[in-house]
Tab-separated table of C-alpha atoms in Angstrom:
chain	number	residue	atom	x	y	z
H	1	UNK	CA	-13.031	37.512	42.764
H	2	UNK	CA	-16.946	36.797	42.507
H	3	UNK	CA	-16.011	35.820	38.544
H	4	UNK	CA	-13.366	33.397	39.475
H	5	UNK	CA	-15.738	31.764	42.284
H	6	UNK	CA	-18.489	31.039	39.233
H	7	UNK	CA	-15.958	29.958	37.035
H	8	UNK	CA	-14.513	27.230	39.621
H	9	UNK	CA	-18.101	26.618	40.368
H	10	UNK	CA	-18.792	25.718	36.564
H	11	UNK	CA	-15.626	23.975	36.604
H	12	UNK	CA	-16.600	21.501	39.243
H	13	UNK	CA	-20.157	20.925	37.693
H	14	UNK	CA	-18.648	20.684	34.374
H	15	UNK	CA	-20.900	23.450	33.056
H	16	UNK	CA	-18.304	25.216	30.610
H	17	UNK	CA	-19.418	26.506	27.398
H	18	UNK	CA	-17.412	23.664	25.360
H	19	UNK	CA	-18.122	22.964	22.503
H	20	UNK	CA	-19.238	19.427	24.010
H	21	UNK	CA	-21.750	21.376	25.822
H	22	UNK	CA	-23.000	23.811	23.163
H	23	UNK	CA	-23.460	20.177	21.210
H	24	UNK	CA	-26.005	19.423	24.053
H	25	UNK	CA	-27.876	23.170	23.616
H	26	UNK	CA	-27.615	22.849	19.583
H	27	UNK	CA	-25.675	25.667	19.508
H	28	UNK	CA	-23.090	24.365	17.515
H	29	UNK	CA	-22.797	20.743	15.416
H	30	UNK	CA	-19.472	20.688	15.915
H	31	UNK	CA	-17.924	18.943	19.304
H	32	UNK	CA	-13.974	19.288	18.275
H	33	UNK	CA	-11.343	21.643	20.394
H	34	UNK	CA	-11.163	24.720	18.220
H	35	UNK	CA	-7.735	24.725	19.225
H	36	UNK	CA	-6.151	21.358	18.098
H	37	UNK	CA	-9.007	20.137	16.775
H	38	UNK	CA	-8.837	17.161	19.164
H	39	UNK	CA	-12.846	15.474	19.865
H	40	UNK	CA	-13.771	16.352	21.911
H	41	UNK	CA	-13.932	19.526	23.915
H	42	UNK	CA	-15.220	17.800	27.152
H	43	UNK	CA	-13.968	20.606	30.666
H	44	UNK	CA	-10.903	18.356	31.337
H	45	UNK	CA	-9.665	18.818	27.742
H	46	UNK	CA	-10.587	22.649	27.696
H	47	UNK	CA	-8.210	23.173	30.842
H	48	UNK	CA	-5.666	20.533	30.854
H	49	UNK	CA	-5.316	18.069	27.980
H	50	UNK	CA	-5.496	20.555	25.073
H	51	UNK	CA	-1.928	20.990	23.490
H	52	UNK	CA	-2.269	23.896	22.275
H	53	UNK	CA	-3.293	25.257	25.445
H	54	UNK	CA	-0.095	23.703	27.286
H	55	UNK	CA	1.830	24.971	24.769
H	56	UNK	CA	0.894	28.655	25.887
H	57	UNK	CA	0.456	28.382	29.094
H	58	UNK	CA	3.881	26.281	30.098
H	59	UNK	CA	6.030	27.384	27.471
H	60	UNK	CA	4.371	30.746	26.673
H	61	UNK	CA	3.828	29.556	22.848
H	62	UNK	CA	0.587	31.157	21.768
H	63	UNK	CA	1.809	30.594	17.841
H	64	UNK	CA	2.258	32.831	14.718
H	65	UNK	CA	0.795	36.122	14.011
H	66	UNK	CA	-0.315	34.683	10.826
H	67	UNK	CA	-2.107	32.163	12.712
H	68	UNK	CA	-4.023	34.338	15.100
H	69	UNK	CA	-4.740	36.668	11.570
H	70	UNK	CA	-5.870	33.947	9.813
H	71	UNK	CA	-8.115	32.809	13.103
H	72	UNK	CA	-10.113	36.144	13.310
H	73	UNK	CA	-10.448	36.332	9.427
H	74	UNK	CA	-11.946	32.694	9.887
H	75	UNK	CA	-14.525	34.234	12.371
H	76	UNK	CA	-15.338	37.551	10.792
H	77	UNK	CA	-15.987	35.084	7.750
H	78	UNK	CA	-18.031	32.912	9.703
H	79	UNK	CA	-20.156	35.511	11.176
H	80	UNK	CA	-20.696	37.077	7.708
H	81	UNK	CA	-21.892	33.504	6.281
H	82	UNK	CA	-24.412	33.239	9.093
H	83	UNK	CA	-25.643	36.747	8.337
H	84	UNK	CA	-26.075	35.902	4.637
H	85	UNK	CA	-27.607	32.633	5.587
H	86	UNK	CA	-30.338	34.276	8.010
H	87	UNK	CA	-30.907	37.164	5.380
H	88	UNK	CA	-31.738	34.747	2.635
H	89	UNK	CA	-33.368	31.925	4.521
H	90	UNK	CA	-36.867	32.789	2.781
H	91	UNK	CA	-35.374	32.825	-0.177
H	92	UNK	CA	-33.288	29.437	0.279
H	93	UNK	CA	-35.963	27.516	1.670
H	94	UNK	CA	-38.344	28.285	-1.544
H	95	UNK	CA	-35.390	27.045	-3.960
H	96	UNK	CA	-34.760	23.991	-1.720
H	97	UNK	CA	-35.370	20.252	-3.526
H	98	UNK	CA	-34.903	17.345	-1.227
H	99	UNK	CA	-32.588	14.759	-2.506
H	100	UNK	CA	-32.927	11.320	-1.283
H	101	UNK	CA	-29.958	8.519	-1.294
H	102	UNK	CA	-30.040	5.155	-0.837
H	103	UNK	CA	-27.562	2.114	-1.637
H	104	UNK	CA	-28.533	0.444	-5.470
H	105	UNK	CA	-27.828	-3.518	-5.004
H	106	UNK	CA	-25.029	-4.400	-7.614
H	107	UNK	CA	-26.738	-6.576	-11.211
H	108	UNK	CA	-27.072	-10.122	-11.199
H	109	UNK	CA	-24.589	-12.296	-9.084
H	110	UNK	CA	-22.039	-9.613	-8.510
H	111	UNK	CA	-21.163	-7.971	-5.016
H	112	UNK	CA	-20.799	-4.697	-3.688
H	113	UNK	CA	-18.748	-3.341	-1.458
H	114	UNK	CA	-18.727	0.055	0.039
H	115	UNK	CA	-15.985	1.901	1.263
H	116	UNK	CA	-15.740	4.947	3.550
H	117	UNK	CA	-12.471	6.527	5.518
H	118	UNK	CA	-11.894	9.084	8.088
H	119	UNK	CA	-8.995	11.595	9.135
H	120	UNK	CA	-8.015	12.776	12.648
H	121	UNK	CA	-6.337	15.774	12.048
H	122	UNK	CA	-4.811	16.058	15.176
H	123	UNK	CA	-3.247	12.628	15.555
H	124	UNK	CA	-2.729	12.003	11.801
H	125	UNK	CA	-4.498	8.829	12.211
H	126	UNK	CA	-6.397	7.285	9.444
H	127	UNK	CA	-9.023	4.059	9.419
H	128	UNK	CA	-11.089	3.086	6.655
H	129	UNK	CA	-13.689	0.324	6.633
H	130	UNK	CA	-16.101	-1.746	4.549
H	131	UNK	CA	-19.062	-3.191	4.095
H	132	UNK	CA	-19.814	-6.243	1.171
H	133	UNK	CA	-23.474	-6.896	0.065
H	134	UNK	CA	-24.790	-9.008	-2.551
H	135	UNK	CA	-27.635	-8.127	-4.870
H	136	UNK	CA	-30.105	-8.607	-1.638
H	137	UNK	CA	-28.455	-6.388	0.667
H	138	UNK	CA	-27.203	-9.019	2.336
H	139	UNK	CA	-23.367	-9.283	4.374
H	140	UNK	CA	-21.221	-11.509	3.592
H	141	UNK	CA	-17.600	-12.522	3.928
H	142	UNK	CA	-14.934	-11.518	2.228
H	143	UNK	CA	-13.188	-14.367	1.496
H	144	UNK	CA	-16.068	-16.033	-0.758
H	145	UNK	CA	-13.838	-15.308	-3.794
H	146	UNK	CA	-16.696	-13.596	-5.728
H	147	UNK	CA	-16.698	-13.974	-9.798
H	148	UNK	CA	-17.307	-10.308	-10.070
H	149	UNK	CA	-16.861	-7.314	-7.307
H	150	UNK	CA	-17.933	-4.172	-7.688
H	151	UNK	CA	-16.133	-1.165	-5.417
H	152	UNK	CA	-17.771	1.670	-4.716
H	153	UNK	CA	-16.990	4.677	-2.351
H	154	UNK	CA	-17.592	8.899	-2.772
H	155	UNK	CA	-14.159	9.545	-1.960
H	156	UNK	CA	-12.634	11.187	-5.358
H	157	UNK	CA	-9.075	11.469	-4.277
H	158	UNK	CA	-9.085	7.808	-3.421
H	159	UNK	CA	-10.674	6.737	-6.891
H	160	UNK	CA	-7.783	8.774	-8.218
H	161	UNK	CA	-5.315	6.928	-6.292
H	162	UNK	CA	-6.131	3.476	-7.081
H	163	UNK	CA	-6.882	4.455	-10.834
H	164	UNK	CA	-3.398	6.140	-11.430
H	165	UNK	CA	-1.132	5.451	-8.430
H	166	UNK	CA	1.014	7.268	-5.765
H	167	UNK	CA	4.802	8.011	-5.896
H	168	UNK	CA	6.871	5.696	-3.810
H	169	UNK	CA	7.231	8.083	-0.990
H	170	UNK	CA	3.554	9.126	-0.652
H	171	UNK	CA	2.680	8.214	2.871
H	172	UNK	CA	-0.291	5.827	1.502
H	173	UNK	CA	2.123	3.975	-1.272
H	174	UNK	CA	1.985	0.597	0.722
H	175	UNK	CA	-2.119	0.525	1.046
H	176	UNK	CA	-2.356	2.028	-2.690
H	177	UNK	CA	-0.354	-0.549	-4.118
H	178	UNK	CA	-2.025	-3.063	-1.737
H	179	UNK	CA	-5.101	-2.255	-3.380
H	180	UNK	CA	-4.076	-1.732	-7.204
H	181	UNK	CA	-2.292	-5.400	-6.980
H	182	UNK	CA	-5.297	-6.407	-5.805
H	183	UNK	CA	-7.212	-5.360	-8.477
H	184	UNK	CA	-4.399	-6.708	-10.901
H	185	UNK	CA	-4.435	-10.085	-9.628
H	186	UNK	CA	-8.051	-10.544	-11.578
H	187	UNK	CA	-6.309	-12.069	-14.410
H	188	UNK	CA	-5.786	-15.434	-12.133
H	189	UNK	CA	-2.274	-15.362	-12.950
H	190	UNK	CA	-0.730	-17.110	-9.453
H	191	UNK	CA	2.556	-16.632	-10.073
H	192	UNK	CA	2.697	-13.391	-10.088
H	193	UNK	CA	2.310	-13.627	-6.148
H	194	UNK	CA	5.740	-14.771	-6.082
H	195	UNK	CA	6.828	-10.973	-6.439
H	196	UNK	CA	4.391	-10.092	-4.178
H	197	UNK	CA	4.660	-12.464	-1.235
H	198	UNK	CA	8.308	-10.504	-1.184
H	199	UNK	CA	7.083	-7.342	-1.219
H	200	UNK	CA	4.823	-8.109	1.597
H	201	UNK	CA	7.561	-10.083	3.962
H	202	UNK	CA	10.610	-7.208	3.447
H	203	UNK	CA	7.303	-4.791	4.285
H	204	UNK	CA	6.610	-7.265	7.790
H	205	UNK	CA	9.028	-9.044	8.693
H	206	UNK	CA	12.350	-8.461	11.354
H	207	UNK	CA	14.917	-9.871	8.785
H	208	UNK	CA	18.272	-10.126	11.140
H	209	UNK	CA	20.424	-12.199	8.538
H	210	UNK	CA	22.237	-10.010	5.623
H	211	UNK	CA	21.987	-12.055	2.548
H	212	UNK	CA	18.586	-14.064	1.575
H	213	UNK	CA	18.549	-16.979	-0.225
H	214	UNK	CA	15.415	-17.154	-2.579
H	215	UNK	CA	14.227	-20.620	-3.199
H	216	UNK	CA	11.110	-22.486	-3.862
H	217	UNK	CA	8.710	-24.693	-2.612
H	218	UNK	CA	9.988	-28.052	-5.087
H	219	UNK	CA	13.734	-27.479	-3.513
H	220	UNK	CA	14.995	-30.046	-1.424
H	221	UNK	CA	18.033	-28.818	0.467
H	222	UNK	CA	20.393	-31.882	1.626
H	223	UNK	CA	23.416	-30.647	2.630
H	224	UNK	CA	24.439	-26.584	3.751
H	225	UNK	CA	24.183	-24.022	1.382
H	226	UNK	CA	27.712	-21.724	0.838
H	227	UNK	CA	27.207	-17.830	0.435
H	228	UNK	CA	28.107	-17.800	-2.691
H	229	UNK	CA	27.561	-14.005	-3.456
H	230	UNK	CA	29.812	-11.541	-3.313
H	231	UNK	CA	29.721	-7.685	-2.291
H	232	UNK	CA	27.862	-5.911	-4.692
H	233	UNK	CA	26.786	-9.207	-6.712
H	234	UNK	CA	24.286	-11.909	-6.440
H	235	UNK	CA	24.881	-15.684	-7.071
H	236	UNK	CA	22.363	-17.092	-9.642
H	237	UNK	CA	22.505	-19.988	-12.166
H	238	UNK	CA	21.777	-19.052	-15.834
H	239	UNK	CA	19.040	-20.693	-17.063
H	240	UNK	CA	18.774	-21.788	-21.322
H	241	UNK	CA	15.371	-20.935	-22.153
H	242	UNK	CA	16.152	-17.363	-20.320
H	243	UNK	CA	17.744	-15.325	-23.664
H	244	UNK	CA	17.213	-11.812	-23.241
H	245	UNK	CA	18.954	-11.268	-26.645
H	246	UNK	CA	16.399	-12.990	-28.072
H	247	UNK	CA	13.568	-10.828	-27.004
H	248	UNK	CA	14.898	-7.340	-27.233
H	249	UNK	CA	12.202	-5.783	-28.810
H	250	UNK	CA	10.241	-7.226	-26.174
H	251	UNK	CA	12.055	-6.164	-23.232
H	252	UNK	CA	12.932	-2.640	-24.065
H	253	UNK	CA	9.684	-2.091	-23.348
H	254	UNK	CA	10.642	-2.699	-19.888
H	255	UNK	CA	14.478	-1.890	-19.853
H	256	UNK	CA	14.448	1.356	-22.536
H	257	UNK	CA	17.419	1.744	-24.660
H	258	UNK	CA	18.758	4.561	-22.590
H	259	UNK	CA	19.225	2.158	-19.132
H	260	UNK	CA	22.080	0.304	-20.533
H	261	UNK	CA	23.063	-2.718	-23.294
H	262	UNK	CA	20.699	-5.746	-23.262
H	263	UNK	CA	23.412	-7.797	-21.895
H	264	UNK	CA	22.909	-5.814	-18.568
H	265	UNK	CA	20.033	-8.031	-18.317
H	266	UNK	CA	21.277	-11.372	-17.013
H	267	UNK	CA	19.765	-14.417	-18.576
H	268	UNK	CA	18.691	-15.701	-14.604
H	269	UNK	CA	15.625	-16.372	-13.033
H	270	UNK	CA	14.739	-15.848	-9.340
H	271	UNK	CA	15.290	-19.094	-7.900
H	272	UNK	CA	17.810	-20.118	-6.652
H	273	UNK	CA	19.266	-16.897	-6.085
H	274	UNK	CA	21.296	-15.247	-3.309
H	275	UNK	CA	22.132	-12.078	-2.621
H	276	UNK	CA	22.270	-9.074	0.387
H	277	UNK	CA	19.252	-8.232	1.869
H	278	UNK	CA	19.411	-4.487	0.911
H	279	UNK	CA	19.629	-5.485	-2.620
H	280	UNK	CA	16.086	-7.155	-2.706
H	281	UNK	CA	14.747	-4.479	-0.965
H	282	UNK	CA	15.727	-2.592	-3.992
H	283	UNK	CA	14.511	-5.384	-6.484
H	284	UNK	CA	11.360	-6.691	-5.051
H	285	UNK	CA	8.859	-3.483	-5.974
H	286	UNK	CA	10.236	-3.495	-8.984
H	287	UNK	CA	9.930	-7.524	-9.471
H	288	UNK	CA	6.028	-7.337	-8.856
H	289	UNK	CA	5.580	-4.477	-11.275
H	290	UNK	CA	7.300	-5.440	-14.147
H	291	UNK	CA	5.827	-8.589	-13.538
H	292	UNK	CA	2.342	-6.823	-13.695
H	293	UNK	CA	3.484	-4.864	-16.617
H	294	UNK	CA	4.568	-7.991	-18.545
H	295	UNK	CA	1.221	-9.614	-17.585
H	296	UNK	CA	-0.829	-7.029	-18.857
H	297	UNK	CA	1.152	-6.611	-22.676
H	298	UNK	CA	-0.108	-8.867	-24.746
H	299	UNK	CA	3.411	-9.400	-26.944
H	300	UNK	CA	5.312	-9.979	-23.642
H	301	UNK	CA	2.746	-12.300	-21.559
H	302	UNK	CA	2.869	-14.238	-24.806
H	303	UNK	CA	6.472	-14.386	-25.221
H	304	UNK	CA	7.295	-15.496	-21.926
H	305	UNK	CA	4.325	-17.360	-20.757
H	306	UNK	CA	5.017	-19.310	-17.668
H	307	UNK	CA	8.740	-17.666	-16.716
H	308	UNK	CA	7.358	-14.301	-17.059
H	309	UNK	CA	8.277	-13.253	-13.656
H	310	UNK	CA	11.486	-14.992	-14.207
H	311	UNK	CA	12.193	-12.353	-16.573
H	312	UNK	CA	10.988	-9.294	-14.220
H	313	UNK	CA	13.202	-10.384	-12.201
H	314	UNK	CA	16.103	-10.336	-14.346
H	315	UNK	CA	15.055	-6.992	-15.862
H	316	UNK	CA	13.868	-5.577	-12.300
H	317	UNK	CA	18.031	-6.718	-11.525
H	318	UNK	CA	18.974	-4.781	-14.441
H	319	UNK	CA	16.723	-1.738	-13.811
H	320	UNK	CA	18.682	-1.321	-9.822
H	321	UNK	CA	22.040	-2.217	-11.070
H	322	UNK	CA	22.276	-5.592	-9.076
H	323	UNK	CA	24.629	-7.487	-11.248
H	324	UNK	CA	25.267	-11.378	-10.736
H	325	UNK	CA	28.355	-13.983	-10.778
H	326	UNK	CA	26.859	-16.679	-12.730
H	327	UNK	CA	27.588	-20.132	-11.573
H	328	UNK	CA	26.594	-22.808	-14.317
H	329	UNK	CA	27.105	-25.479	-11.620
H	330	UNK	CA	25.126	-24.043	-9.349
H	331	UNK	CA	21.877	-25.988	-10.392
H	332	UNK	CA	22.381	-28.851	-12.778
H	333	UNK	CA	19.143	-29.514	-14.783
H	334	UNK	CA	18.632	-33.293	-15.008
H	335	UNK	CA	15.252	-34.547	-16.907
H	336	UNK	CA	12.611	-37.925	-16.578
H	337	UNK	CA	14.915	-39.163	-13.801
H	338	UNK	CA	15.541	-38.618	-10.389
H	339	UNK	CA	19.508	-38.053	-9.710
H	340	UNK	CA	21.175	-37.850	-6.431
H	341	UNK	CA	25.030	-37.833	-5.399
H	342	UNK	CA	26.427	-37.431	-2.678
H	343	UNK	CA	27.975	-34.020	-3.124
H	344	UNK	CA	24.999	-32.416	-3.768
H	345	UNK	CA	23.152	-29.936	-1.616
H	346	UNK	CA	19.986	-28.742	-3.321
H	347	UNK	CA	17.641	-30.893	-5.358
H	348	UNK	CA	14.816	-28.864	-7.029
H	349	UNK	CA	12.264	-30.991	-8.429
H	350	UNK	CA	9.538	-29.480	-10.420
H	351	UNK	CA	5.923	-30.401	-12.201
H	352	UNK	CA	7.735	-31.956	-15.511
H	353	UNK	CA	9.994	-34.079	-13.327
H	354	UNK	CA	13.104	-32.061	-13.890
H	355	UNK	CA	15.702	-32.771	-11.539
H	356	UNK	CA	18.132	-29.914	-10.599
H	357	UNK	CA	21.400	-30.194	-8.149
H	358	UNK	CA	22.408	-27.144	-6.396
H	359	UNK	CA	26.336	-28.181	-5.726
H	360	UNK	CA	29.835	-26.176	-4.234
């Protein structure tokens, strides 16, 4: 009785051996639950907010017997270390060589910035943050558009990452590819946000409607657009100068012999297009990086030059199966003059002052 009368008295005056408190004593340099691993071990979390603890004492789960095995061996081997540690701290403290760190300032007019993350292992949370210097030490914004950047951080697994990529269904694919398209988009080449800019809003957005038209900034709609895609199929207007026969060589480098004829690849671009929203769900990843891909080989981002993503988007199609019904009246291509009639319903107007109708 006398034990359970201290005990409530150290309860009230919060003066439980937590880890919190051993913090306070230096007894320990480490304030997490040993439990869950929750931070931290403060007297309210010790006897009521610990899961763990619930666990056992409402639903009489005290966990596996490999668990509590594995828990002592973690002790015995802990109190074994400290042994070895106290035996040979003569010895240690002879051998020791400080090692100082501090930040190097990036060469010239480049910036720096640092990186650093952390883990909660108990919520599965993650944050990472970062700081950006100049050669002076100096903070400064992010969005000065510096000539050069460099990016530094001690995190291996995350140089990794960005250097060679994640599969699709790694739970950091989004923020991995955020980062490696970032790093791609170097090369100045704007259009290739096109690609992008979808990725991103099918990643955001609440989409309600089920089929998307894709259009772009130089269309004029005058009159309402018909659906004119089909189950299965996407309506899209083929476009002259887009001959995938033409460039085979170049495109099976993208679309490999053993995915299907060349004529799978439909000679489109992707605008105007319209198709069902699942379908460009599909499309869209695969869009941005053949897009990139195209960018980076020499033979292709010569080839194609400005309609480059015009054809990642064709071969990205290809690549998911997405066929198309082809509708050669679905944009009429009018040059050095600016048409109108009254049937029409899209005018697309671009930088060369072409002229395009989008009709029934």
């Amino acid at each position: 009785m006398e034990r359970v009368k201290v005990f409530l008295w150290s309860l009230a005056h919060e003066k439980i051996m937590t880890n919190h408190e051993r913090v306070k004593t230096n007894f320990t340099d480490q304030d997490r639950c040993p439990r869950c691993n929750a931070r931290f071990e403060m007297t309210c979390h010790a006897i009521r907010d610990c899961t763990l603890r619930n666990k056992a004492v409402f639903n009489n789960i005290h966990g596996k017997e490999d668990d509590v095995i594995l828990g002592v061996n973690k002790l015995i081997y802990g109190l074994i270390s400290a042994s070895l540690i106290s035996s040979n701290v003569a010895v240690a403290n002879s051998s020791l060589e400080a090692h100082y760190i501090k930040w190097n300032p990036p060469d010239g007019n480049a910036l720096k910035l640092n990186v650093d993350g952390s883990y909660w292992s108990h919520t599965c949370l993650i944050s990472c943050g970062g700081v950006l210097r100049d050669s002076h030490g100096l903070q400064i914004a992010r969005d000065l558009n510096p000539e050069c950047l460099v990016v530094e951080t001690d995190n291996l697994s995350v140089i990794k990452f960005v250097k060679e990529g994640v599969d699709e269904h790694h739970p950091l694919s989004p923020l991995i590819l955020d980062i490696r398209n970032m790093i791609d988009f170097k090369n100045g080449f704007i259009v290739l946000n096109r690609p992008w800019a979808f990725v991103q809003w099918l990643k955001e957005a609440d989409i309600k409607e089920d089929y998307i038209l894709m259009a772009e900034p130089d269309h004029i709609i005058v009159k309402p657009i018909p659906n004119l895609s089909r189950e299965g199929l996407g309506a899209a207007f083929p476009f002259f100068y887009i001959e995938p026969k033409k460039y085979e060589s170049v495109l099976r480098k993208f679309y490999p012999v053993e995915s299907g004829p060349i004529t799978n690849i439909d000679p489109i671009g992707n605008s105007p297009v319209i198709f069902g929203k699942e379908y460009l769900r599909k499309i869209a990843p695969s869009w941005m990086n053949v897009s990139i891909a195209m960018k980076k080989d020499p033979e292709a981002d010569k080839a194609f030059g400005w309609v480059l993503e015009m054809y990642a988007y064709a071969v990205a199609s290809a690549i998911h199966g997405v066929g198309n019904i082809l509708y050669k009246e679905f944009t009429i291509q009018v040059f050095f003059s600016f048409l109108f009639l009254s049937h029409s319903q899209f005018i697309v107007i671009d930088v060369v002052q072409k002229i395009s109708r989008f009709t029934d």
